[in-house]
Every structure is written in C-alpha cells, then in structure tokens.
Amino acid sequence: DAGITQSPRHKVTETGTPVTLRCHQTENHRYMYWYRQDPGHGLRLIHYSYGVKDTDKGEVSDGYSVSRSKTEDFLLTLESATSSQTSVYFCATLRELNYGYTFGSGTRLTVV
Amino acid sequence: GDSVTQMEGPVTLSEEAFLTINCTYTATGYPSLFWYVQYPGEGLQLLLKATKADDKGSNKGFEATYRKETTSFHLEKGSVQVSDSAVYFCALHYGGATNKLIFGTGTLLAVQP
C-alpha cells in the first residue's frame, strides 16, 4: 500500500465556513487525486495533481481548490462550504497505471 | 466522452451462488479496464485489471475479460461468500498524461448466508 492518510476522518462544519482536508502519502507517488463519493454518482474527480505545484481541475471542481507544495501532501479546500458539498471525500495516489490507484480511507464531511 | 455504465444494484445473492456484475464502457480508443471493491467504511481497493483486448483479469476467485467487440468487462465469480458483500466499481483509464480513472456508479452486492 502507498501509506495514504486522510485527515480528518470525520468533520461537521457550518455553511459558509472554509474547510481544508489533508491527504498525506509516504511512497513518493507522483500522481494524487481527490474524489467525492455520493449515492447514485459513484466517484467523481474534483482535482488532481501530476507533480509538485502541478494541479488541474476534474469534473466537479467548482467551489474547491487544491494545493500541493510537496510530494507527500495534497490539500483540498472548500472555500465556503455548502450543503451540496456534504459527501465522502477520497484521496488516491498512483505509482504507475498498471498498479492501479491506491485509496485513502476517506473523510466524511457534513455541512450543516 | 469516455464513460462507464454498470448494472444497478443492489444485487442480493445467497452464499455459493454465481455472480455476474455487468460493465460496459464508451471510449474513443483502447483503455485499460479495472474493477475496484469497497468494503463498508473503507476506501476502494484494486480487485483486478486488464490492459488490452481479450485479457482476463483475475483475483480472489473473481474474473473479468476485456471484450472489445462488445465494449464490456463483466465481473464474475463462481461461488460468492458473505465476505464478498461490498460495492464494486468498474473503471477505465484512457490515455493522457494525467492518468485519470473514470468510474462507474458502483454496484452493491449483498450476500446472504
């Protein structure tokens, strides 16, 4: 396993507040991803990174930003949380394609 | 655009029954195909993969064959166990420098003793 740690595991926050989720990996994988998982939608890509300071948007990036200042950390920020961002958020890393993604255990975020 | 379609669940089976979960894809080229499994309260784990047409991926008794002619990658297992209860995701990767996976919506499998 890539040794992926997501923090926090659970969070409840109020509408309009900023929230930052952290993904930390210990295997020096180049690629990192943030997905959200919602019933009926499967996993949808929010943002991804293909190297330090190299990031790009996924299919559901509105209201989210990311930063990757070092290889091991990939931060996801909800700039002003809304109830529609209540979800389970997964971080993933990729060593090489044929090894498949490695996923973290997820962060359950509730926006009230 | 590229996409993955999975059969809707839940799929409810008795222990030792035969399992099929259908997956079809749309892609403009020749993607690699994957099955991931998510056990309750956990992240996704790679179950099996196939990187080209006619390849068969297998792991833990599960199998899937990459069928280019039918654009399918159906997951099968001959005899399911209660411990196989989970959500199963089909996914494809197609080209590009960013190595993004595109997931289906997932199929919940519930196996009863």
Short mmCIF file of N, CA and C in Angstrom, two decimals, chain B residues 56-103:
data_model
loop_
_atom_site.label_atom_id
_atom_site.label_comp_id
_atom_site.label_asym_id
_atom_site.label_seq_id
_atom_site.Cartn_x
_atom_site.Cartn_y
_atom_site.Cartn_z
N LYS B 56 -7.70 -11.39 -19.60
CA LYS B 56 -8.56 -11.75 -18.47
C LYS B 56 -7.84 -11.36 -17.19
N GLY B 57 -8.51 -10.53 -16.39
CA GLY B 57 -8.01 -10.22 -15.07
C GLY B 57 -8.65 -11.16 -14.06
N SER B 58 -7.88 -11.54 -13.03
CA SER B 58 -8.44 -12.43 -12.02
C SER B 58 -7.78 -12.17 -10.67
N ASN B 59 -8.57 -12.39 -9.61
CA ASN B 59 -8.07 -12.20 -8.25
C ASN B 59 -9.14 -12.67 -7.28
N LYS B 60 -8.76 -13.41 -6.27
CA LYS B 60 -9.66 -13.85 -5.19
C LYS B 60 -10.88 -14.58 -5.73
N GLY B 61 -10.77 -15.28 -6.83
CA GLY B 61 -11.88 -16.01 -7.41
C GLY B 61 -12.73 -15.20 -8.36
N PHE B 62 -12.48 -13.91 -8.44
CA PHE B 62 -13.19 -13.04 -9.38
C PHE B 62 -12.44 -13.02 -10.72
N GLU B 63 -13.21 -12.89 -11.80
CA GLU B 63 -12.63 -12.80 -13.13
C GLU B 63 -13.39 -11.78 -13.96
N ALA B 64 -12.69 -11.18 -14.91
CA ALA B 64 -13.34 -10.32 -15.89
C ALA B 64 -12.50 -10.35 -17.16
N THR B 65 -13.16 -10.41 -18.30
CA THR B 65 -12.47 -10.46 -19.60
C THR B 65 -12.77 -9.20 -20.39
N TYR B 66 -11.74 -8.60 -20.91
CA TYR B 66 -11.82 -7.38 -21.70
C TYR B 66 -12.33 -7.76 -23.10
N ARG B 67 -13.58 -7.38 -23.39
CA ARG B 67 -14.20 -7.70 -24.68
C ARG B 67 -14.35 -6.42 -25.50
N LYS B 68 -13.46 -6.28 -26.48
CA LYS B 68 -13.51 -5.06 -27.28
C LYS B 68 -14.74 -5.05 -28.19
N GLU B 69 -15.12 -6.21 -28.70
CA GLU B 69 -16.22 -6.26 -29.66
C GLU B 69 -17.56 -5.86 -29.04
N THR B 70 -17.69 -6.12 -27.72
CA THR B 70 -18.93 -5.74 -27.04
C THR B 70 -18.70 -4.59 -26.06
N THR B 71 -17.52 -4.03 -26.05
CA THR B 71 -17.10 -2.97 -25.11
C THR B 71 -17.56 -3.29 -23.70
N SER B 72 -17.18 -4.47 -23.22
CA SER B 72 -17.65 -4.92 -21.91
C SER B 72 -16.51 -5.45 -21.07
N PHE B 73 -16.75 -5.49 -19.76
CA PHE B 73 -15.77 -6.01 -18.81
C PHE B 73 -16.56 -6.52 -17.60
N HIS B 74 -17.33 -7.54 -17.81
CA HIS B 74 -18.23 -8.05 -16.79
C HIS B 74 -17.47 -8.81 -15.71
N LEU B 75 -17.85 -8.58 -14.47
CA LEU B 75 -17.22 -9.24 -13.33
C LEU B 75 -17.99 -10.51 -12.99
N GLU B 76 -17.25 -11.62 -12.77
CA GLU B 76 -17.88 -12.89 -12.44
C GLU B 76 -17.15 -13.57 -11.30
N LYS B 77 -17.93 -14.35 -10.54
CA LYS B 77 -17.36 -15.23 -9.53
C LYS B 77 -18.26 -16.45 -9.42
N GLY B 78 -17.64 -17.60 -9.36
CA GLY B 78 -18.41 -18.83 -9.41
C GLY B 78 -19.18 -19.14 -8.14
N SER B 79 -18.68 -18.71 -6.99
CA SER B 79 -19.32 -19.06 -5.73
C SER B 79 -19.03 -17.95 -4.73
N VAL B 80 -20.02 -17.11 -4.48
CA VAL B 80 -19.78 -15.96 -3.61
C VAL B 80 -19.90 -16.35 -2.15
N GLN B 81 -19.23 -15.56 -1.32
CA GLN B 81 -19.27 -15.74 0.13
C GLN B 81 -19.82 -14.48 0.78
N VAL B 82 -20.24 -14.63 2.01
CA VAL B 82 -20.76 -13.46 2.75
C VAL B 82 -19.72 -12.36 2.78
N SER B 83 -18.46 -12.72 2.87
CA SER B 83 -17.37 -11.75 2.95
C SER B 83 -17.17 -10.96 1.65
N ASP B 84 -17.81 -11.37 0.57
CA ASP B 84 -17.75 -10.64 -0.70
C ASP B 84 -18.72 -9.46 -0.73
N SER B 85 -19.55 -9.34 0.27
CA SER B 85 -20.51 -8.23 0.32
C SER B 85 -19.75 -6.91 0.33
N ALA B 86 -20.03 -6.07 -0.65
CA ALA B 86 -19.27 -4.83 -0.83
C ALA B 86 -19.88 -4.08 -2.00
N VAL B 87 -19.31 -2.91 -2.29
CA VAL B 87 -19.67 -2.18 -3.50
C VAL B 87 -18.55 -2.38 -4.51
N TYR B 88 -18.92 -2.70 -5.74
CA TYR B 88 -17.95 -2.98 -6.80
C TYR B 88 -18.04 -1.89 -7.87
N PHE B 89 -16.87 -1.35 -8.22
CA PHE B 89 -16.79 -0.27 -9.20
C PHE B 89 -15.99 -0.74 -10.41
N CYS B 90 -16.55 -0.51 -11.57
CA CYS B 90 -15.84 -0.69 -12.82
C CYS B 90 -15.22 0.65 -13.21
N ALA B 91 -14.04 0.63 -13.80
CA ALA B 91 -13.38 1.89 -14.14
C ALA B 91 -12.54 1.71 -15.39
N LEU B 92 -12.34 2.81 -16.11
CA LEU B 92 -11.45 2.77 -17.27
C LEU B 92 -10.44 3.89 -17.18
N HIS B 93 -9.31 3.61 -17.78
CA HIS B 93 -8.29 4.65 -17.96
C HIS B 93 -7.98 4.71 -19.45
N TYR B 94 -7.99 5.89 -19.95
CA TYR B 94 -7.71 6.04 -21.38
C TYR B 94 -6.76 7.18 -21.60
N GLY B 95 -5.54 6.85 -21.90
CA GLY B 95 -4.58 7.80 -22.40
C GLY B 95 -4.32 9.01 -21.54
N GLY B 96 -3.59 9.98 -22.08
CA GLY B 96 -3.36 11.25 -21.43
C GLY B 96 -2.20 11.20 -20.46
N ALA B 97 -1.68 12.37 -20.15
CA ALA B 97 -0.55 12.46 -19.25
C ALA B 97 -0.95 12.48 -17.79
N THR B 98 -2.24 12.61 -17.52
CA THR B 98 -2.67 12.80 -16.14
C THR B 98 -3.19 11.53 -15.50
N ASN B 99 -3.35 10.46 -16.26
CA ASN B 99 -3.71 9.16 -15.70
C ASN B 99 -4.96 9.20 -14.84
N LYS B 100 -6.01 9.75 -15.36
CA LYS B 100 -7.27 9.79 -14.64
C LYS B 100 -8.06 8.51 -14.87
N LEU B 101 -8.72 8.07 -13.80
CA LEU B 101 -9.65 6.96 -13.91
C LEU B 101 -11.07 7.49 -13.99
N ILE B 102 -11.88 6.85 -14.82
CA ILE B 102 -13.30 7.18 -14.90
C ILE B 102 -14.06 6.01 -14.32
N PHE B 103 -14.90 6.27 -13.32
CA PHE B 103 -15.59 5.23 -12.59
C PHE B 103 -17.04 5.11 -13.02
#
